[in-house]
Amino acid sequence: MQQSPHSASHPARLRSTGTPIHVEVDGARVSAFAGDSIATVLMASGQRVLSASSADHPDRTLFCGMGLCHQCLVIVDGVRDVRACMTRVRPGMKITTHPATGDLG
């Protein structure tokens, strides 16, 4: 059963005030709080495009924020197609937004 995004333990909650940590986003060091979702960290750092699409499709960004639409797929520590809205950051995590290939698979 999926948690409600209103639950305090749901990863899509608003930015927390947990322990400060750092993650890497597309090669740049980014500040985060333990407990934040990847999507929260990306949006807070100004990263709006999470995967670029081909010329005839719009770029992908955070859409539903609750794991249903798969618009927020990123690469985490080399693993493709991780939902940014449902995955909590951890210290040293390497997050890569998808290149413009038109194919996320």
PDB file of C-alpha atoms in Angstrom:
ATOM      1  CA  MET A   1       0.000   0.000   0.000  1.00  0.00           C
ATOM      2  CA  GLN A   2       1.344   3.399  -0.972  1.00  0.00           C
ATOM      3  CA  GLN A   3       1.740   6.065   1.694  1.00  0.00           C
ATOM      4  CA  SER A   4      -0.156   9.321   1.480  1.00  0.00           C
ATOM      5  CA  PRO A   5       2.073  12.282   0.549  1.00  0.00           C
ATOM      6  CA  HIS A   6       0.601  13.952   3.642  1.00  0.00           C
ATOM      7  CA  SER A   7       2.253  11.355   5.887  1.00  0.00           C
ATOM      8  CA  ALA A   8       5.269  12.676   7.800  1.00  0.00           C
ATOM      9  CA  SER A   9       7.350   9.723   6.583  1.00  0.00           C
ATOM     10  CA  HIS A  10       6.461  10.052   2.869  1.00  0.00           C
ATOM     11  CA  PRO A  11       9.566  10.937   0.786  1.00  0.00           C
ATOM     12  CA  ALA A  12       7.724  13.661  -1.156  1.00  0.00           C
ATOM     13  CA  ARG A  13       7.245  15.830   1.953  1.00  0.00           C
ATOM     14  CA  LEU A  14       8.386  19.432   1.815  1.00  0.00           C
ATOM     15  CA  ARG A  15      12.048  20.186   2.512  1.00  0.00           C
ATOM     16  CA  SER A  16      13.052  18.906   5.913  1.00  0.00           C
ATOM     17  CA  THR A  17      15.363  20.402   8.486  1.00  0.00           C
ATOM     18  CA  GLY A  18      17.309  17.192   9.094  1.00  0.00           C
ATOM     19  CA  THR A  19      21.052  16.787   9.303  1.00  0.00           C
ATOM     20  CA  PRO A  20      22.882  18.748   6.557  1.00  0.00           C
ATOM     21  CA  ILE A  21      24.550  16.471   3.989  1.00  0.00           C
ATOM     22  CA  HIS A  22      25.986  16.778   0.477  1.00  0.00           C
ATOM     23  CA  VAL A  23      25.136  14.917  -2.706  1.00  0.00           C
ATOM     24  CA  GLU A  24      26.494  15.211  -6.230  1.00  0.00           C
ATOM     25  CA  VAL A  25      24.152  16.342  -9.011  1.00  0.00           C
ATOM     26  CA  ASP A  26      25.528  16.143 -12.552  1.00  0.00           C
ATOM     27  CA  GLY A  27      29.039  16.438 -11.114  1.00  0.00           C
ATOM     28  CA  ALA A  28      28.339  19.435  -8.840  1.00  0.00           C
ATOM     29  CA  ARG A  29      28.284  19.269  -5.046  1.00  0.00           C
ATOM     30  CA  VAL A  30      24.824  20.180  -3.711  1.00  0.00           C
ATOM     31  CA  SER A  31      23.688  20.739  -0.125  1.00  0.00           C
ATOM     32  CA  ALA A  32      20.737  18.719   1.144  1.00  0.00           C
ATOM     33  CA  PHE A  33      19.149  17.563   4.359  1.00  0.00           C
ATOM     34  CA  ALA A  34      18.996  13.928   5.412  1.00  0.00           C
ATOM     35  CA  GLY A  35      15.442  12.802   4.757  1.00  0.00           C
ATOM     36  CA  ASP A  36      14.871  15.009   1.710  1.00  0.00           C
ATOM     37  CA  SER A  37      13.686  13.351  -1.476  1.00  0.00           C
ATOM     38  CA  ILE A  38      15.941  13.663  -4.509  1.00  0.00           C
ATOM     39  CA  ALA A  39      13.190  15.734  -6.156  1.00  0.00           C
ATOM     40  CA  THR A  40      13.166  18.154  -3.216  1.00  0.00           C
ATOM     41  CA  VAL A  41      16.931  18.610  -3.431  1.00  0.00           C
ATOM     42  CA  LEU A  42      16.844  19.108  -7.203  1.00  0.00           C
ATOM     43  CA  MET A  43      14.003  21.645  -7.097  1.00  0.00           C
ATOM     44  CA  ALA A  44      15.561  23.525  -4.147  1.00  0.00           C
ATOM     45  CA  SER A  45      18.868  23.761  -6.014  1.00  0.00           C
ATOM     46  CA  GLY A  46      17.184  25.176  -9.126  1.00  0.00           C
ATOM     47  CA  GLN A  47      17.368  22.007 -11.236  1.00  0.00           C
ATOM     48  CA  ARG A  48      14.036  21.975 -13.083  1.00  0.00           C
ATOM     49  CA  VAL A  49      14.740  19.698 -16.070  1.00  0.00           C
ATOM     50  CA  LEU A  50      15.310  16.130 -14.878  1.00  0.00           C
ATOM     51  CA  SER A  51      15.565  14.542 -18.298  1.00  0.00           C
ATOM     52  CA  ALA A  52      15.857  16.157 -21.674  1.00  0.00           C
ATOM     53  CA  SER A  53      13.812  14.639 -24.452  1.00  0.00           C
ATOM     54  CA  SER A  54      14.201  14.656 -28.205  1.00  0.00           C
ATOM     55  CA  ALA A  55      13.320  17.810 -30.141  1.00  0.00           C
ATOM     56  CA  ASP A  56       9.692  16.762 -30.665  1.00  0.00           C
ATOM     57  CA  HIS A  57       8.968  16.078 -26.965  1.00  0.00           C
ATOM     58  CA  PRO A  58       9.027  18.453 -23.988  1.00  0.00           C
ATOM     59  CA  ASP A  59      11.709  18.104 -21.327  1.00  0.00           C
ATOM     60  CA  ARG A  60      10.672  16.111 -18.264  1.00  0.00           C
ATOM     61  CA  THR A  61      10.413  17.573 -14.795  1.00  0.00           C
ATOM     62  CA  LEU A  62       8.666  16.852 -11.508  1.00  0.00           C
ATOM     63  CA  PHE A  63       4.966  16.341 -12.258  1.00  0.00           C
ATOM     64  CA  CYS A  64       2.881  14.340  -9.781  1.00  0.00           C
ATOM     65  CA  GLY A  65       5.396  14.176  -6.924  1.00  0.00           C
ATOM     66  CA  MET A  66       3.987  10.887  -5.643  1.00  0.00           C
ATOM     67  CA  GLY A  67       5.578   8.215  -7.810  1.00  0.00           C
ATOM     68  CA  LEU A  68       2.793   7.588 -10.300  1.00  0.00           C
ATOM     69  CA  CYS A  69       3.834   9.379 -13.489  1.00  0.00           C
ATOM     70  CA  HIS A  70       7.549   8.492 -13.808  1.00  0.00           C
ATOM     71  CA  GLN A  71       8.343  11.986 -15.151  1.00  0.00           C
ATOM     72  CA  CYS A  72      11.105  12.493 -12.555  1.00  0.00           C
ATOM     73  CA  LEU A  73      13.379   9.593 -13.488  1.00  0.00           C
ATOM     74  CA  VAL A  74      17.078  10.146 -12.783  1.00  0.00           C
ATOM     75  CA  ILE A  75      20.212   8.028 -12.553  1.00  0.00           C
ATOM     76  CA  VAL A  76      21.425   7.349  -8.984  1.00  0.00           C
ATOM     77  CA  ASP A  77      24.857   5.850  -8.390  1.00  0.00           C
ATOM     78  CA  GLY A  78      24.745   4.377 -11.904  1.00  0.00           C
ATOM     79  CA  VAL A  79      21.241   2.896 -11.569  1.00  0.00           C
ATOM     80  CA  ARG A  80      18.875   4.227 -14.259  1.00  0.00           C
ATOM     81  CA  ASP A  81      15.224   5.162 -13.921  1.00  0.00           C
ATOM     82  CA  VAL A  82      15.095   5.973 -10.206  1.00  0.00           C
ATOM     83  CA  ARG A  83      12.017   8.018  -9.221  1.00  0.00           C
ATOM     84  CA  ALA A  84      13.372  11.243  -7.729  1.00  0.00           C
ATOM     85  CA  CYS A  85      10.139  11.988  -5.886  1.00  0.00           C
ATOM     86  CA  MET A  86      10.163   8.675  -4.016  1.00  0.00           C
ATOM     87  CA  THR A  87      13.862   8.273  -3.213  1.00  0.00           C
ATOM     88  CA  ARG A  88      15.512   9.849  -0.184  1.00  0.00           C
ATOM     89  CA  VAL A  89      18.996  11.299  -0.486  1.00  0.00           C
ATOM     90  CA  ARG A  90      21.938   9.892   1.416  1.00  0.00           C
ATOM     91  CA  PRO A  91      25.395  11.393   1.928  1.00  0.00           C
ATOM     92  CA  GLY A  92      27.623  11.132  -1.140  1.00  0.00           C
ATOM     93  CA  MET A  93      24.827   9.992  -3.466  1.00  0.00           C
ATOM     94  CA  LYS A  94      25.626  10.657  -7.145  1.00  0.00           C
ATOM     95  CA  ILE A  95      22.566  11.852  -9.049  1.00  0.00           C
ATOM     96  CA  THR A  96      22.616  12.293 -12.804  1.00  0.00           C
ATOM     97  CA  THR A  97      19.800  13.770 -14.840  1.00  0.00           C
ATOM     98  CA  HIS A  98      19.133  11.875 -18.069  1.00  0.00           C
ATOM     99  CA  PRO A  99      20.805  13.033 -21.295  1.00  0.00           C
ATOM    100  CA  ALA A 100      18.767  14.070 -24.324  1.00  0.00           C
ATOM    101  CA  THR A 101      18.170  10.702 -25.913  1.00  0.00           C
ATOM    102  CA  GLY A 102      14.393  10.614 -26.113  1.00  0.00           C
ATOM    103  CA  ASP A 103      14.603   7.170 -24.474  1.00  0.00           C
ATOM    104  CA  LEU A 104      14.659   6.637 -20.736  1.00  0.00           C
ATOM    105  CA  GLY A 105      14.790   2.855 -20.921  1.00  0.00           C
TER     106      GLY A 105
END
